[in-house]
Every structure is written in C-alpha cells, then in structure tokens.
Amino acid sequence: MARAAQQRSMVSRVVLGSDPVRRAIYIVGMVPAVWYFYAGINNQLGADPLNVLERALGLWALRFLVAGLAITPLRRLGGPNFIRYRRAIGLLAFYYAALHLTTYLVLDQGLDLAAIWADIVKRPYITVGMLAFIVLVPLAVTSNGPSIRRLGARWNSLHRLVYIAAAAGALHFIMLVKVWPLEPLIYAALVAGLLLFRFQAYARKRWAPQPAAKRERTRSAS
Amino acid sequence: MIIRRPPDIRASEITPKSVYLRRREFLGGAAALGVAAALPFGPAWAALTAAKSPFSTDEPQTPLKDVTSYNNFYEFGTDKDDPAKNAHTLTTTPWKIKADGLIDKPAEYDLDDLIKDIALEERIYRMRCVEGWSMVIPWVGIPLASVLKRLEPQSSAKYVAFETLVRPSEMPGQKGLFQALPWPYVEGLRLDEAMHPLTILAIGLYGEKLPNQNGAPVRLVVPWKYGFKSIKSIVRISLTDSQPKISWEVANAREYGFYSNVNPDVSHPRWSQATERRIGGSTGGLGGLFAKRHPTLIFNGYGDQVAKLYDGMDLKKNF
C-alpha cells in the first residue's frame, strides 16, 4: 500500500511536476502533439499528413532539447533562472522524440520490422535519429528526485549525454533534406552555439589558470 | 480553435468546371464544342479537349487539391506549399521556347505555334517522387516526339536538354541568400527516351490548363523516371551530342544521376526506394494517417514499355 502510494506520487511528480508552473509547462508543452494528431485525423494536415505529423513531432523534440540546453547559458549570462523547469522541458523533449519514433515505426513503416531494421543499419539519418532517441532514454528514466539522490555526482555526468542527443537530433534534421533549406541550419547553429558555450566554460575552468600546462593536459585527456 | 471541415467532396462527384461553364451551350444545344477544342489557349477557363489514351492507368486519381498544393518547384520555394502560395505571379503569356542545338529548324518559337495542330491526349500517369511519395495525375498533353520531329533533329543528335524559366522578379526562389539550386534548372533525356511514346509535354491536368505551380504553361512528363526529371515551365529545348549535366547531378552527383529511373532496388544513398506513400490515396480512414505504403515498381510500373531502352545497362551504376 505504502509502496503504491509512493509510486503514485512519483508518477504524478514525474508526469505533472509539483508546482503549478511546472504543471502548466507539461500541459502547454503537449498541446502541439494533441493538435497535430487531431488535425491529422480530421484531414487538416494537407496532402501528405503523415509526413507533416512525423516532422512536426521531431521538430518539437528538437525545440525542447534546444530550450533545455539554453537554460544554463541564459542564467550564466545574467538572464532569468529557469533551472527548476529544466526537467519538465527535458522530459517533453523525450516525450516528443518517443512520439516521433512511434509515428515512424507504426504509421510510416506499418511496423514492417525488416524495413525498419534495414533503415536503421543502412540509412545514416535514421541511425543518427535512433542514436539520439536511445541516448535520451536513460536521461528520461533518471529524471526524478530518487535517481538524482542515488546517482549523486554521476547523475551530472550521465545527463551530459543530452549534448550527444541534441547534436544527433540536429544532424538527423539536416540529413533528411535534399538541399540546404534555412530551418535545419538554424537548429544546427543553435545546438552548436549552446554546446560551444559549455565547451568554453569547461576550457576556461580547466585550462585558463595554467596556460603552461595546456598541452600536457590535452594529451592526457585524450 | 479548430473548426471541423465537412468531408471533402470527391473530385469525381463534381461537375467538371468546363461542363459547368458551358451549361448554356448544352442547354441551348449550341454546338460550340468544336470552337473550344480549336482554341486550346483561349480564355483561362477554357477546357482542354483531349482524346483518351491506352497508356492511361485506371488507378484512383490523386485529388486535384493535392496535385495543386503539394509541389516541388524550387523556383518558388523549397516547402511543398510554397509553389501554390507563390506561383500566381508568374506570367505565362506570351511564352517563348528557344529551340537550338543539333536541329534543322532552330528558332525562338511561340509555344502555341510549336504545338499547333498536334492532337491533345489525356494521359493518366503514376508520378513517383524521389522523396518516396507518389500521385496519379490525369495530364493533358502531346507526345514530345511530335514536337521534336518539327524541330528536325540532325543525325548527330543524341540527347535533349531542357531549361526552366529564370525570372527572379516572378520566382521568389531565385532571389535572396538561400537559393536551393543553380539556375536555370536543367534536365535532359537520351534521344530515344525523349522520342518514346510515353514521354509527353503536358499543358494541362484534370482537363484544364496547367496551374502555375504545376509547371505552366508547358512541362515535361516522363512517368517511368523520378518526378524531378519532369522539368517544369520549359523555355529552352536543345539537342546535343553529349549528355547534359542536369541540375540535381550538379547539386549532388552522388545522390542523383542522369537516368533516375524509378527503381525499388536502387536505394537513394540516404533512404530506401522500395516503397512509396500514395498522396491522397487514403481510403484507410483517419485522414490518411493510417494509409499503407505501396510497393514501388521497377520503372514505376512502365517496364513493359520502356525496359528495352536499357537492355544490357547496369541500372545500379547508371542510376
């Protein structure tokens, strides 16, 4: 009984968050998904509804990844501190990635496992997209208080995997277009900028005080 | 707020506009039909009278609204809905086509003169895009062969090259920083492909003149090749003895080849070509979200007619 109650409270914390703003983020964040599914089944997504739905879900996943990655730089650069909403934003990114993947598997490929497997191993953009999703899974699973407490310092290291997910997501977007339209390039630039910010911060902390030791350290780090 | 739209009326249930506009003639019993047929480039509403063709498929046709709202025509933008949004500004009259190269009748022709007295045919063809979707479109056009014969190709001519209009003032995709391709858009066929009876110059679809976003006033349709081979809004036809460098080959030779025959066994380097999504072919309900993929056919199902053109050729190498 106690365990069930604990699980229930954990579910409500994970799914809805414990404060009204967090709850609102989850609810508003899911609006695009609900809208696209609703518009899709009502013939409002144009000539190729599946493609529109699939891309929209993927794009929202990428948007939430970018938003999540922007929180720390925003604070460091003197902006507002949204750190308390980062878990909600990160989980929304995961939910959208999962919906995007499900749409691809079920609606696009009709669960044709042979075709799906061929896509994953032979199509680099699918491989990269799958990589982004797989990387997000352990992050979503450990996006809760007990996991943070249990993992301690390792939690931070684990959650740096989001850098890989965001880079792979942006690359996945670029790789599926035929020419060089602006939109995927903008997302790639945003992700690159946000990752560069981290690299700079890391480089400054690690190397700036002892410039003489730089070469030595670099070698040992590699 | 989302306002639910009533279910779409199927195109086949609507009285064709041409019939509707001529209702008085039908009622009065006036025999003006012949006049309309003699004036294929009359007023904009003029219907095109076209003979049926044994090359037509009887598969369900893609609804007109999908054919005219889901287009790749990068001169008007790279999004699928850009051509329908932007192409209305294109002026298509008068329309000149420069014919040059290895022909005995090089000139700048008025389109009307070039196709005069060639009987219009309706060709209902499958159209397979290299991106993995397909449509079934009732084109109205003439065999390209009949136009090429008028130009009197010389015996040294081996290929035909085509060019699309360059007019940045009317084609927003040809302006600005991000331009998808180098202009003019160039396409080409081997002469035997160009002379094949399946290859047509289309001037209309669904019984009316081509909408601008579909390549008005005249475009190529080569149904056994990926859609991008069917070049739109043609302003130049050149006969050459060397293989033309087509635009997509210039943009990315690893991914797009000169032949670009539809082939489920030759994947695009980044995606499979084994199956396709039939646009507007959703009878599966729920707005087409659950429509099944169709298997893609070799030469887009036109192998009986065209496979012999490629006898002894390695289709994997000559993709």
XYZ file of C-alpha atoms in Angstrom:
541
model
C 0.000 0.000 0.000
C 2.643 2.459 1.035
C 4.659 1.465 -1.978
C 1.716 2.024 -4.314
C 1.113 5.435 -2.823
C 4.766 6.270 -3.210
C 4.668 5.147 -6.819
C 1.598 7.177 -7.457
C 3.144 10.275 -6.020
C 6.274 9.632 -8.031
C 4.235 9.278 -11.200
C 2.395 12.482 -10.522
C 5.707 14.231 -9.805
C 7.315 12.933 -12.959
C 4.359 13.475 -15.208
C 2.931 16.703 -13.892
C 5.546 18.272 -11.683
C 4.775 19.527 -8.227
C 4.205 23.209 -8.789
C 1.569 24.930 -10.901
C 4.053 26.448 -13.375
C 5.678 23.082 -13.971
C 2.274 21.516 -14.425
C 1.380 24.241 -16.930
C 4.600 23.582 -18.864
C 3.702 19.924 -19.242
C 0.171 20.692 -20.320
C 1.028 23.529 -22.715
C 4.007 21.543 -23.972
C 1.778 18.681 -25.062
C -0.624 20.977 -26.928
C 1.259 20.775 -30.279
C 1.190 16.966 -30.184
C -2.517 16.861 -29.442
C -3.202 19.483 -32.114
C -1.232 17.665 -34.799
C -2.885 14.312 -34.068
C -6.296 15.934 -34.001
C -5.682 17.882 -37.242
C -4.274 14.748 -38.837
C -7.274 12.560 -38.185
C -9.518 15.417 -39.356
C -7.825 15.819 -42.733
C -6.266 19.189 -41.937
C -2.598 18.437 -42.499
C -2.619 18.774 -46.268
C -1.680 16.310 -48.976
C 0.889 14.287 -47.039
C -0.448 14.312 -43.464
C 1.840 11.602 -42.142
C 4.936 13.447 -43.231
C 3.697 16.673 -41.621
C 2.896 14.872 -38.357
C 6.185 12.980 -38.290
C 8.262 16.085 -38.931
C 6.300 18.265 -36.534
C 6.829 15.816 -33.655
C 10.538 15.555 -34.429
C 10.867 19.304 -34.673
C 9.200 19.822 -31.293
C 11.566 17.297 -29.744
C 14.479 19.301 -31.107
C 12.936 22.563 -29.928
C 12.594 21.278 -26.373
C 16.164 19.960 -26.465
C 17.390 23.389 -27.521
C 15.234 25.057 -24.852
C 16.616 22.726 -22.182
C 20.188 23.388 -23.242
C 19.571 27.150 -23.221
C 18.674 27.301 -19.537
C 22.176 27.240 -18.084
C 23.733 29.724 -20.554
C 20.779 32.051 -20.006
C 21.412 32.058 -16.258
C 25.183 32.392 -16.587
C 24.780 35.315 -18.954
C 22.721 37.144 -16.359
C 19.263 36.193 -17.565
C 16.446 34.638 -15.569
C 16.948 31.297 -13.893
C 14.615 28.607 -15.216
C 16.564 25.680 -13.775
C 13.548 24.428 -11.817
C 11.712 23.876 -15.128
C 14.526 22.096 -16.896
C 13.328 18.604 -16.029
C 9.885 19.370 -17.452
C 11.411 20.685 -20.658
C 13.795 17.745 -20.943
C 11.014 15.243 -20.407
C 8.877 16.990 -23.007
C 11.774 16.606 -25.444
C 11.810 12.894 -24.642
C 8.037 12.524 -24.993
C 8.144 14.203 -28.410
C 11.090 12.070 -29.507
C 9.146 8.978 -28.417
C 6.010 10.118 -30.306
C 8.128 10.914 -33.368
C 9.711 7.456 -33.248
C 6.354 5.754 -32.671
C 4.865 7.607 -35.640
C 7.746 6.441 -37.810
C 7.523 2.822 -36.595
C 3.765 2.386 -36.578
C 2.214 4.844 -39.032
C 5.032 5.383 -41.537
C 6.537 1.893 -41.697
C 3.474 -0.022 -40.508
C 5.691 -1.995 -38.096
C 7.443 -3.673 -41.028
C 10.350 -4.835 -38.875
C 12.548 -5.854 -41.793
C 12.173 -2.444 -43.436
C 12.744 -0.688 -40.124
C 15.876 -2.666 -39.347
C 17.197 -2.048 -42.874
C 16.562 1.661 -42.364
C 18.385 1.712 -39.042
C 21.504 -0.056 -40.274
C 21.619 1.319 -43.822
C 20.286 4.865 -43.595
C 22.665 7.102 -41.673
C 19.983 9.685 -40.921
C 17.819 7.000 -39.313
C 20.843 5.619 -37.446
C 21.632 9.074 -36.114
C 17.991 9.666 -35.165
C 17.814 6.341 -33.316
C 21.042 7.197 -31.521
C 19.532 10.486 -30.352
C 16.478 8.676 -29.024
C 18.396 5.857 -27.305
C 20.608 8.382 -25.573
C 17.533 10.173 -24.233
C 16.083 7.027 -22.636
C 18.398 6.785 -19.587
C 18.066 10.520 -19.110
C 14.267 10.311 -19.019
C 14.396 7.297 -16.686
C 16.640 9.141 -14.236
C 14.775 12.453 -14.387
C 13.402 12.180 -10.864
C 14.449 13.024 -7.348
C 15.293 9.498 -6.154
C 17.566 8.898 -9.149
C 19.355 12.175 -8.574
C 19.965 11.272 -4.949
C 21.024 7.751 -5.761
C 23.413 8.670 -8.569
C 24.915 11.703 -6.861
C 27.743 13.204 -8.925
C 27.333 10.536 -11.589
C 23.908 11.990 -12.395
C 25.521 15.122 -13.816
C 27.930 13.122 -15.933
C 25.119 10.908 -17.199
C 22.965 13.848 -18.145
C 25.749 15.360 -20.242
C 24.622 12.726 -22.756
C 22.000 15.278 -23.721
C 24.758 17.056 -25.670
C 25.034 13.994 -27.881
C 21.266 13.722 -28.236
C 20.931 17.367 -29.288
C 23.815 17.181 -31.760
C 22.467 13.937 -33.225
C 18.958 15.417 -33.415
C 20.164 18.488 -35.313
C 22.245 16.316 -37.635
C 19.274 13.969 -38.201
C 17.249 17.003 -39.360
C 19.941 18.222 -41.789
C 20.488 14.744 -43.215
C 16.921 14.207 -44.335
C 16.536 17.298 -46.505
C 17.539 17.391 -50.153
C 19.153 20.809 -50.417
C 20.139 23.343 -47.757
C 16.987 24.996 -46.507
C 17.355 27.500 -43.717
C 15.432 25.791 -40.916
C 17.658 22.774 -40.190
C 20.715 25.000 -40.432
C 19.260 27.362 -37.829
C 18.692 24.489 -35.408
C 22.163 23.138 -36.058
C 23.612 26.591 -35.367
C 21.614 26.896 -32.129
C 22.786 23.495 -30.894
C 26.363 24.222 -31.942
C 26.266 27.568 -30.115
C 24.864 26.023 -26.930
C 27.442 23.218 -26.958
C 30.246 25.687 -27.659
C 29.157 27.645 -24.600
C 29.699 24.523 -22.481
C 32.991 23.736 -24.106
C 34.198 27.278 -23.486
C 33.134 27.165 -19.871
C 34.869 23.822 -19.460
C 38.005 25.012 -21.242
C 38.174 28.157 -19.183
C 37.828 26.282 -15.922
C 40.271 23.593 -16.833
C 42.963 25.332 -18.818
C 42.865 29.089 -18.275
C 44.612 29.276 -14.859
C 47.659 27.312 -16.031
C 48.182 28.029 -19.698
C 51.626 26.428 -19.488
C 50.104 23.061 -18.652
C 47.705 23.130 -21.534
C 49.468 20.815 -23.946
C 50.251 18.297 -21.288
C 46.667 18.150 -20.087
C 45.250 17.917 -23.561
C 47.373 14.943 -24.301
C 46.483 13.153 -21.084
C 42.805 13.958 -21.598
C 42.814 12.332 -24.975
C -9.819 26.688 -32.024
C -10.168 24.061 -34.665
C -13.175 24.221 -36.873
C -14.144 20.845 -38.260
C -14.431 20.918 -42.030
C -17.133 18.924 -43.736
C -15.765 15.855 -45.521
C -14.334 16.685 -48.917
C -16.494 16.074 -51.928
C -14.704 13.706 -54.231
C -13.439 15.317 -57.428
C -15.318 12.733 -59.453
C -18.601 13.832 -57.937
C -18.247 17.426 -59.037
C -19.452 18.557 -62.421
C -16.270 19.465 -64.286
C -15.799 23.228 -64.398
C -15.653 23.042 -68.157
C -19.061 21.455 -68.361
C -20.448 23.863 -65.793
C -19.156 26.910 -67.644
C -20.671 25.731 -70.867
C -24.007 24.759 -69.364
C -25.846 27.260 -71.557
C -24.382 25.693 -74.643
C -25.559 22.307 -73.532
C -28.956 23.654 -72.660
C -29.332 25.590 -75.864
C -27.963 22.744 -77.867
C -25.376 25.055 -79.417
C -22.520 23.136 -80.985
C -19.738 25.324 -79.691
C -17.715 22.343 -78.518
C -15.642 22.393 -81.662
C -14.691 26.021 -81.057
C -13.390 25.261 -77.580
C -11.350 22.389 -78.970
C -9.817 24.603 -81.644
C -8.717 27.153 -79.042
C -6.609 25.287 -76.511
C -5.082 28.605 -75.406
C -8.278 30.596 -75.265
C -9.584 32.215 -72.100
C -8.259 30.880 -68.819
C -11.354 28.833 -68.140
C -11.198 27.097 -71.481
C -11.327 23.384 -71.050
C -8.885 21.233 -72.910
C -10.463 18.618 -75.077
C -8.248 15.607 -75.125
C -8.512 12.107 -76.521
C -8.231 9.155 -74.169
C -5.079 7.084 -74.335
C -4.336 3.384 -73.886
C -1.285 4.450 -71.847
C -3.549 5.753 -69.059
C -3.876 3.897 -65.788
C -7.258 3.311 -64.188
C -5.909 3.656 -60.649
C -7.715 6.157 -58.408
C -6.552 9.661 -59.248
C -4.956 11.959 -56.692
C -7.458 14.718 -55.819
C -6.918 17.971 -57.709
C -6.383 19.901 -54.487
C -3.457 17.643 -53.542
C -1.946 17.733 -57.040
C -2.021 21.532 -56.955
C -0.995 22.140 -53.326
C 1.842 19.659 -52.797
C 4.615 20.531 -55.226
C 8.357 20.574 -55.581
C 9.116 23.634 -57.707
C 12.138 25.211 -56.046
C 11.927 28.329 -58.230
C 9.027 29.268 -55.939
C 10.500 27.992 -52.643
C 11.550 24.689 -51.102
C 8.464 23.952 -48.986
C 5.777 21.809 -50.549
C 3.197 24.573 -50.231
C 5.461 27.373 -51.494
C 4.668 26.885 -55.208
C 0.907 27.078 -54.587
C 1.470 30.202 -52.469
C 3.929 31.988 -54.746
C 3.384 30.898 -58.328
C 0.305 33.025 -59.036
C 2.570 35.942 -60.014
C 4.080 34.026 -62.944
C 3.188 35.421 -66.367
C 2.766 32.601 -68.859
C 1.508 34.529 -71.888
C 3.219 35.085 -74.196
C 5.517 32.086 -73.806
C 8.557 31.618 -75.988
C 10.626 28.465 -76.284
C 14.096 28.664 -77.723
C 14.918 25.573 -79.760
C 18.565 25.198 -80.657
C 21.486 22.811 -80.986
C 21.596 19.961 -83.464
C 18.333 20.672 -85.274
C 17.474 21.956 -88.732
C 14.758 24.318 -87.514
C 16.379 26.370 -84.729
C 14.256 29.343 -83.702
C 12.516 31.071 -80.878
C 9.044 29.599 -81.113
C 5.844 30.800 -79.646
C 4.501 27.891 -77.581
C 1.186 27.947 -79.452
C 2.986 27.619 -82.781
C 5.230 24.839 -81.565
C 2.341 22.589 -80.564
C -0.236 23.758 -83.121
C -2.395 21.044 -84.701
C -0.965 18.259 -82.563
C -3.912 16.406 -81.038
C -4.171 16.685 -77.270
C -4.298 13.465 -75.312
C -5.226 12.681 -71.755
C -2.531 10.610 -70.082
C -3.312 9.367 -66.590
C 0.120 8.533 -65.216
C 1.637 7.470 -61.958
C 4.143 10.047 -60.702
C 6.834 8.856 -58.274
C 8.912 11.459 -56.456
C 12.482 10.627 -55.480
C 11.473 11.550 -51.912
C 9.264 8.466 -51.604
C 5.739 9.675 -52.343
C 3.594 9.258 -55.413
C 0.457 10.523 -57.126
C -1.777 9.538 -60.044
C -2.311 12.550 -62.302
C -4.515 12.997 -65.387
C -2.245 15.083 -67.604
C -3.279 16.700 -70.873
C -0.507 16.934 -73.396
C 1.137 15.832 -76.591
C 3.897 13.345 -77.299
C 7.264 15.079 -77.051
C 8.253 13.142 -80.176
C 5.795 15.088 -82.328
C 7.357 18.395 -81.255
C 10.918 17.129 -81.673
C 10.108 15.941 -85.198
C 9.014 19.501 -86.047
C 12.424 20.747 -84.983
C 14.067 18.230 -87.356
C 16.866 16.722 -85.251
C 20.136 16.094 -87.058
C 21.586 12.597 -87.155
C 24.357 13.591 -84.741
C 21.825 14.499 -82.016
C 21.934 12.030 -79.112
C 20.365 13.918 -76.202
C 17.735 16.536 -75.480
C 18.342 19.186 -72.829
C 15.597 21.336 -71.306
C 15.725 24.534 -69.287
C 13.205 26.168 -66.950
C 12.491 29.874 -66.957
C 14.786 32.165 -64.944
C 12.797 35.187 -63.828
C 13.641 36.226 -60.256
C 11.068 39.028 -60.379
C 8.325 36.411 -60.559
C 10.100 33.439 -58.983
C 10.947 34.179 -55.328
C 13.103 31.044 -55.007
C 15.537 32.610 -57.474
C 16.086 35.634 -55.199
C 17.827 36.136 -51.896
C 20.588 34.485 -49.921
C 19.356 30.914 -49.730
C 18.816 29.575 -53.221
C 18.276 25.872 -53.427
C 19.847 25.160 -56.825
C 21.840 26.907 -59.523
C 19.528 28.390 -62.166
C 18.328 27.699 -64.765
C 17.048 24.290 -63.756
C 18.344 21.888 -66.406
C 17.033 18.451 -67.276
C 17.774 16.045 -70.067
C 16.885 12.788 -71.745
C 18.566 10.459 -74.140
C 17.003 10.997 -77.576
C 15.363 7.547 -77.585
C 13.841 8.272 -74.161
C 12.611 11.627 -75.429
C 11.068 10.052 -78.543
C 9.356 7.294 -76.538
C 5.549 7.480 -76.874
C 5.115 7.627 -73.073
C 7.099 10.883 -72.889
C 4.840 13.900 -73.181
C 4.841 17.667 -72.989
C 1.921 18.459 -70.696
C -0.030 21.690 -70.965
C -2.850 20.743 -68.640
C -4.157 18.478 -65.909
C -7.640 17.451 -64.864
C -8.915 18.761 -68.206
C -7.709 22.326 -67.713
C -4.607 24.360 -68.403
C -1.720 23.663 -66.045
C -1.822 25.655 -62.821
C 1.378 27.706 -62.465
C 2.617 25.631 -59.522
C 2.498 22.510 -61.690
C 4.787 23.981 -64.340
C 2.647 26.216 -66.554
C 2.405 26.657 -69.399
C 4.323 23.607 -70.550
C 6.258 20.867 -68.757
C 7.778 17.516 -69.437
C 6.240 14.310 -68.047
C 8.367 11.142 -68.095
C 6.355 8.700 -65.999
C 8.993 5.993 -65.517
C 11.532 8.385 -64.014
C 11.582 10.193 -60.679
C 9.489 13.343 -60.693
C 12.377 15.791 -60.816
C 13.153 14.652 -64.380
C 9.798 16.079 -65.472
C 11.024 19.664 -65.790
C 8.515 22.498 -65.454
C 7.882 25.808 -67.248
C 10.195 24.995 -70.136
C 11.793 27.867 -72.094
C 14.544 26.049 -73.953
C 14.925 22.747 -75.787
C 18.408 21.906 -77.116
C 19.535 18.830 -78.979
C 23.095 17.839 -78.193
C 25.601 15.086 -78.870
C 26.818 14.933 -75.272
C 24.947 14.059 -72.105
C 23.589 17.235 -70.487
C 24.606 17.988 -66.901
C 21.271 18.014 -65.091
C 20.721 20.314 -62.108
C 20.417 17.644 -59.420
C 23.573 15.986 -60.661
C 25.390 19.309 -60.357
C 23.946 19.762 -56.857
C 24.798 16.239 -55.668
C 26.153 13.727 -58.183
C 26.467 11.004 -55.536
C 22.722 11.010 -54.897
C 21.123 11.944 -58.215
C 22.000 10.526 -61.609
C 21.177 11.414 -65.196
C 18.866 8.440 -65.717
C 16.962 8.487 -62.410
C 14.677 5.668 -63.480
C 12.289 4.622 -60.732
C 13.832 1.511 -59.230
C 12.940 -0.094 -55.885
C 16.247 -1.997 -55.855
C 18.491 1.043 -56.146
C 18.270 2.981 -52.896
C 18.842 6.660 -52.619
C 22.051 6.914 -50.570
C 20.042 8.243 -47.654
C 16.728 6.445 -47.917
C 15.102 3.324 -49.327
C 13.160 3.485 -52.593
C 11.397 0.145 -52.025
C 8.039 1.673 -51.031
C 6.096 4.877 -51.508
C 3.301 6.820 -49.878
C 0.420 7.462 -52.258
C -0.677 11.061 -51.726
C -4.403 11.466 -51.170
C -4.796 7.747 -51.628
C -6.188 7.412 -48.162
C -9.217 5.266 -48.019
C -7.896 3.775 -44.812
C -9.674 6.448 -42.785
C -8.389 8.744 -40.078
C -7.199 11.353 -42.547
C -4.707 9.148 -44.295
C -2.551 8.758 -41.185
C -3.017 5.012 -41.372
C -2.676 4.656 -45.143
C -0.336 1.805 -46.050
C 2.802 2.252 -48.123
C 2.679 0.922 -51.678
C 5.497 -1.169 -53.070
C 7.445 0.821 -55.669
C 7.594 -0.828 -59.092
C 10.592 -1.009 -61.407
C 10.306 1.810 -63.990
C 7.296 2.942 -61.942
C 5.267 0.115 -63.471
C 6.082 1.094 -67.075
C 8.708 -1.615 -67.547
C 6.782 -3.379 -70.318
C 7.076 -0.250 -72.440
C 10.495 1.100 -71.501
C 12.707 -1.678 -70.100
C 14.097 -2.411 -73.568
C 15.574 1.111 -73.702
C 18.040 -0.035 -71.054
C 18.895 -3.508 -72.309
C 22.354 -4.524 -71.188
C 22.746 -1.468 -69.000
C 23.803 -1.711 -65.359
C 20.941 0.172 -63.697
C 22.779 0.298 -60.378
C 25.705 2.104 -61.973
C 23.559 4.236 -64.261
C 21.138 5.294 -61.545
